[in-house]
Short mmCIF file of C-alpha atoms in Angstrom, two decimals:
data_model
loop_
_atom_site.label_atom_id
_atom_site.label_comp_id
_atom_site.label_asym_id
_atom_site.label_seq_id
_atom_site.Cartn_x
_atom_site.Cartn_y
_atom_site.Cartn_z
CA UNK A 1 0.00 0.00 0.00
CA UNK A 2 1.48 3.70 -0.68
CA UNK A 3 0.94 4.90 3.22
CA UNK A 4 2.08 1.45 4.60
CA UNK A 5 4.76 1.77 7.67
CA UNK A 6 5.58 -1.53 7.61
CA UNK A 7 9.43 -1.71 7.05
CA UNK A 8 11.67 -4.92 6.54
CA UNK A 9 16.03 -3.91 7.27
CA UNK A 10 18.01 -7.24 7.38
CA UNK A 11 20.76 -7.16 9.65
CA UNK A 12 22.06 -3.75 10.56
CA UNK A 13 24.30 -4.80 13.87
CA UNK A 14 23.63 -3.99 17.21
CA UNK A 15 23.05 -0.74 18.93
CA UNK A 16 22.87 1.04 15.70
CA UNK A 17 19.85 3.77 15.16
CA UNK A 18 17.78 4.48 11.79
CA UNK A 19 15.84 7.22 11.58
CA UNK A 20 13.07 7.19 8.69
CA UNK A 21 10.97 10.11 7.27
CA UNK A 22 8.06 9.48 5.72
CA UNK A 23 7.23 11.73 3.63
CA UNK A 24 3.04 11.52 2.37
CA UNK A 25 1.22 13.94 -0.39
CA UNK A 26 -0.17 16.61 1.28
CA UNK A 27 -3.60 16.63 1.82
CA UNK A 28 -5.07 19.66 -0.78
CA UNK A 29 -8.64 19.87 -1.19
CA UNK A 30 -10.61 18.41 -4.24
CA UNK A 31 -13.64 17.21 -5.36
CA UNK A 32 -14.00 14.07 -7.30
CA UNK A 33 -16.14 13.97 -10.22
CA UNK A 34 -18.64 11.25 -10.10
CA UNK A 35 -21.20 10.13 -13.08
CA UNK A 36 -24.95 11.50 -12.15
CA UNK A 37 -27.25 8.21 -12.54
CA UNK A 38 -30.31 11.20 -13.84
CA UNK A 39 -27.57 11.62 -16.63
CA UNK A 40 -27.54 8.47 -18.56
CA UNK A 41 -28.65 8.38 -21.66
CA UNK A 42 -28.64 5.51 -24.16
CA UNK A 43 -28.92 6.42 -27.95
CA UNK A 44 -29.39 3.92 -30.53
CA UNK A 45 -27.12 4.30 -33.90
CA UNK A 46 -30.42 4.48 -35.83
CA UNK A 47 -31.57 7.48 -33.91
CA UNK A 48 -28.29 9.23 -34.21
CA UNK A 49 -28.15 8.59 -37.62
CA UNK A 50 -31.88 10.10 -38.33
CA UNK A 51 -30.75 13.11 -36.22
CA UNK A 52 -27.84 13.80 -38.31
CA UNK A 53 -29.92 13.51 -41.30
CA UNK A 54 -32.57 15.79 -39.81
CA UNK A 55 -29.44 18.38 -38.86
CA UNK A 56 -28.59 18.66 -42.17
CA UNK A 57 -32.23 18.71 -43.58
CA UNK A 58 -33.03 21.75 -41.30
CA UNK A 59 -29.92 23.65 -42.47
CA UNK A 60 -30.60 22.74 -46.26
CA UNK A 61 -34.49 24.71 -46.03
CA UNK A 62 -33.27 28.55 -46.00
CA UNK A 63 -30.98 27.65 -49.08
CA UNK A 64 -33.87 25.61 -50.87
CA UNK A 65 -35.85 28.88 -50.60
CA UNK A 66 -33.35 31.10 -51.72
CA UNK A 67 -32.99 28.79 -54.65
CA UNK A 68 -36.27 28.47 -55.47
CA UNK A 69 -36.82 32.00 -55.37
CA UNK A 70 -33.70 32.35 -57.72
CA UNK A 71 -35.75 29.95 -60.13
CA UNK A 72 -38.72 31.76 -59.88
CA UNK A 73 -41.09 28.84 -58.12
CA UNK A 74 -41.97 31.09 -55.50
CA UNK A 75 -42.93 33.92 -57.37
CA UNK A 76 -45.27 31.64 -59.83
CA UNK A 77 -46.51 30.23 -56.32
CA UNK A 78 -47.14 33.94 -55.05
CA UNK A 79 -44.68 33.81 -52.17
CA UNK A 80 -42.91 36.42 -51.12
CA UNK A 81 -39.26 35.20 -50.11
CA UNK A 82 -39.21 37.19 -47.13
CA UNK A 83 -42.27 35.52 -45.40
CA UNK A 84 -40.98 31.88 -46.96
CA UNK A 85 -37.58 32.69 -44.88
CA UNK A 86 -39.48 33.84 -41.83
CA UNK A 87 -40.97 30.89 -41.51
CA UNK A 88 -38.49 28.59 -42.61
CA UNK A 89 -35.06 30.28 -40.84
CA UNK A 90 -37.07 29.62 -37.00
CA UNK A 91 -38.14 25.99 -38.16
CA UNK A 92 -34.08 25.30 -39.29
CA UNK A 93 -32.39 27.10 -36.26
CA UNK A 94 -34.68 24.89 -33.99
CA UNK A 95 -34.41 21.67 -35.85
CA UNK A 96 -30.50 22.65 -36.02
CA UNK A 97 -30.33 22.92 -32.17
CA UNK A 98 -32.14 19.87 -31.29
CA UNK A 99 -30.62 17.19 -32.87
CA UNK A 100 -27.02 18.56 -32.78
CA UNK A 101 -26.01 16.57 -29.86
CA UNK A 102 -27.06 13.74 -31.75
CA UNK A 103 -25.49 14.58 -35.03
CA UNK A 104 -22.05 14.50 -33.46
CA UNK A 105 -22.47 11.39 -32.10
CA UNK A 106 -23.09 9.73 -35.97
CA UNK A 107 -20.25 11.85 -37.39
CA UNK A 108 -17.26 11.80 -34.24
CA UNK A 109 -14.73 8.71 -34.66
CA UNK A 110 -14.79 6.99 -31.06
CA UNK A 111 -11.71 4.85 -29.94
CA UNK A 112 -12.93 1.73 -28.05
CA UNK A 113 -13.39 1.77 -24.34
CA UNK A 114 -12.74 5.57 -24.48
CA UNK A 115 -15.25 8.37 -24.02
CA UNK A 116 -15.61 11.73 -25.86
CA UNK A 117 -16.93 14.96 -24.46
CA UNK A 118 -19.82 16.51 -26.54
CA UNK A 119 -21.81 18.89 -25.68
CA UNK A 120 -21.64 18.57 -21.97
CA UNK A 121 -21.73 15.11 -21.46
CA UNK A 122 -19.24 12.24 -22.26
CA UNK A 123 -19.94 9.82 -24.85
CA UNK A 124 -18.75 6.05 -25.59
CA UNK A 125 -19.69 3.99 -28.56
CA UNK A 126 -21.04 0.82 -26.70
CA UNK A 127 -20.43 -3.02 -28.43
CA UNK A 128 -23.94 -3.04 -30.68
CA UNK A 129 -23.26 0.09 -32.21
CA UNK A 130 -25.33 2.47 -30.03
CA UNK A 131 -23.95 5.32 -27.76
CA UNK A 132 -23.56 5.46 -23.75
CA UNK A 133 -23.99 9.36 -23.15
CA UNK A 134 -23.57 10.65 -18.86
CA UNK A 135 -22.69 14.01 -17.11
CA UNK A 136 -19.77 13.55 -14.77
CA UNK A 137 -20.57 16.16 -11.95
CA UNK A 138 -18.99 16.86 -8.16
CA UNK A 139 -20.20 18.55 -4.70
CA UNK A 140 -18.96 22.29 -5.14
CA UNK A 141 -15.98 22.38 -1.74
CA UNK A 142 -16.00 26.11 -1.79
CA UNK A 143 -17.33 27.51 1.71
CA UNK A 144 -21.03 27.77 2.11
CA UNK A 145 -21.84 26.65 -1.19
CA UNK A 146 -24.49 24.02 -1.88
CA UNK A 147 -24.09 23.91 -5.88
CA UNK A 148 -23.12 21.35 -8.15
CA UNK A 149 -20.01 21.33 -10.09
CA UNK A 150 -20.17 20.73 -14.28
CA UNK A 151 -17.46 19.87 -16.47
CA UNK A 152 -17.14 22.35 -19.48
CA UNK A 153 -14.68 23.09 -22.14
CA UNK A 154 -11.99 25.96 -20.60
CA UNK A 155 -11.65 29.29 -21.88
CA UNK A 156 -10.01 29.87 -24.94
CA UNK A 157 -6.93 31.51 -22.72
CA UNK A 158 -6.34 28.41 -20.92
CA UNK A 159 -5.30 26.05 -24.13
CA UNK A 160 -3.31 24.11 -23.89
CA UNK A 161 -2.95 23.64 -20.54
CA UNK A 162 -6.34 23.06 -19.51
CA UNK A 163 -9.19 21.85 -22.41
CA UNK A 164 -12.03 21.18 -19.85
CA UNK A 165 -13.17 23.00 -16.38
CA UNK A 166 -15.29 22.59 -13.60
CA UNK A 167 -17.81 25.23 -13.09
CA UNK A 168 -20.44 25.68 -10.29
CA UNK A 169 -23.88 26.01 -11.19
CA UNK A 170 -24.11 28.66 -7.69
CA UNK A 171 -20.22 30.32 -7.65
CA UNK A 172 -20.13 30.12 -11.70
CA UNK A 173 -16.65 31.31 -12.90
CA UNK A 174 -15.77 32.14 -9.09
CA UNK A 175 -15.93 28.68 -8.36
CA UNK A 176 -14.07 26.86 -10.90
CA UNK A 177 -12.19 23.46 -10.94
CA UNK A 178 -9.60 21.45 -12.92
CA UNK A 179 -10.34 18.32 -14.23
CA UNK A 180 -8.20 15.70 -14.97
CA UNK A 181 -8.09 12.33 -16.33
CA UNK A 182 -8.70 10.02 -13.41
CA UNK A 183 -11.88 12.58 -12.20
CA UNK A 184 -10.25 14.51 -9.81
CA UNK A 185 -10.26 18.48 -9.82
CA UNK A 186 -8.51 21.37 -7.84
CA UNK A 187 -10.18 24.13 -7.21
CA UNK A 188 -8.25 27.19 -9.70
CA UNK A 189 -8.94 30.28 -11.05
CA UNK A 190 -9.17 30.82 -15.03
CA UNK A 191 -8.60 33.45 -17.26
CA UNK A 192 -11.88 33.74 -19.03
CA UNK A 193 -11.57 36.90 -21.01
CA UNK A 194 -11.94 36.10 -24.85
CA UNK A 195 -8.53 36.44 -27.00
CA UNK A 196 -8.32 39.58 -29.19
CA UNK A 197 -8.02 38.81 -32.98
CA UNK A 198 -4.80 40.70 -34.28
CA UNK A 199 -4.80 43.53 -36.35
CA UNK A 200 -2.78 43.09 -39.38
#
């Protein structure tokens, strides 16, 4: 065991003294990320498939107005293309945001027995085909707080030392955590103001 102060010397001679240090990790507080059972989610490969296809569909509406208005259809049909688009941009942007999630599950390689973090949650390709999708969240340590930490990409500043966070849903960005590959985090502060483009 790593704390274990059981210690065999062989023969050292009589009347001889050893003095041992031992030295032990100091005790820093954490939290340890665990996965939330209300967070599992199991998604068939059919259903991610029919979301992807539905992604795409929503985007492709504005442009099939736009062309059909170039060809003239929806002046022969008496449409204005202004009302066509003010119907149709809503229906895409929601259909878009919807089945996103979903649509990077179909199109993101997955390594076996490794998970992937989309969207908030962390995703594994399961056996048959279908996806394993769960929220890894943690007990926020910070004094007096009764929030829930959840893992998020960092701030653009903070690449490529850090590429995901732990942020309280209570403290937000006051409360803030590492996270690391074995689910423990630190509580740290990060540098969340956006980088400026250059002016050339």
């Amino acid at each position: 065991m790593t704390h274990d102060n059981n210690i065999s010397i062989g023969s050292v001679g009589a009347g001889n003294t050893i003095n041992i240090a031992q030295h032990q990790a100091p005790s820093a507080p954490h939290i340890e990320y665990a996965v939330g059972p209300d967070s599992v989610e199991h998604v068939s490969r059919g259903d991610a498939i029919k979301s992807a296809l539905t992604f795409y569909g929503s985007l492709l509406l504005p442009v099939l107005a736009i062309t059909a208005d170039g060809l003239g259809v929806l002046s022969f049909l008496g449409l204005q293309t202004r009302w066509v688009l003010a119907v149709l941009l809503p229906i895409a942007i929601v259909g878009a945001r919807l089945t996103s999630t979903r649509r990077k599950l179909a199109t993101t390689t997955f390594v076996p027995n490794e998970a992937q973090f989309i969207d908030g949650k962390w995703a594994e390709k399961e056996d048959d085909g279908s996806y394993l999708l769960y929220r890894k969240t943690a007990p926020c340590i910070y004094p007096k707080c009764s929030g829930t930490v959840f893992i998020q990409p960092a701030p653009p500043r903070e690449h490529p030392n850090h590429t995901l966070v732990g942020v309280c849903d209570v403290g937000a960005r006051r409360h803030t955590y590492t996270v690391d590959f074995n689910g423990i985090g630190f509580p740290e502060q990060f540098d969340w103001k956006p980088i400026e483009e250059s002016n050339k």
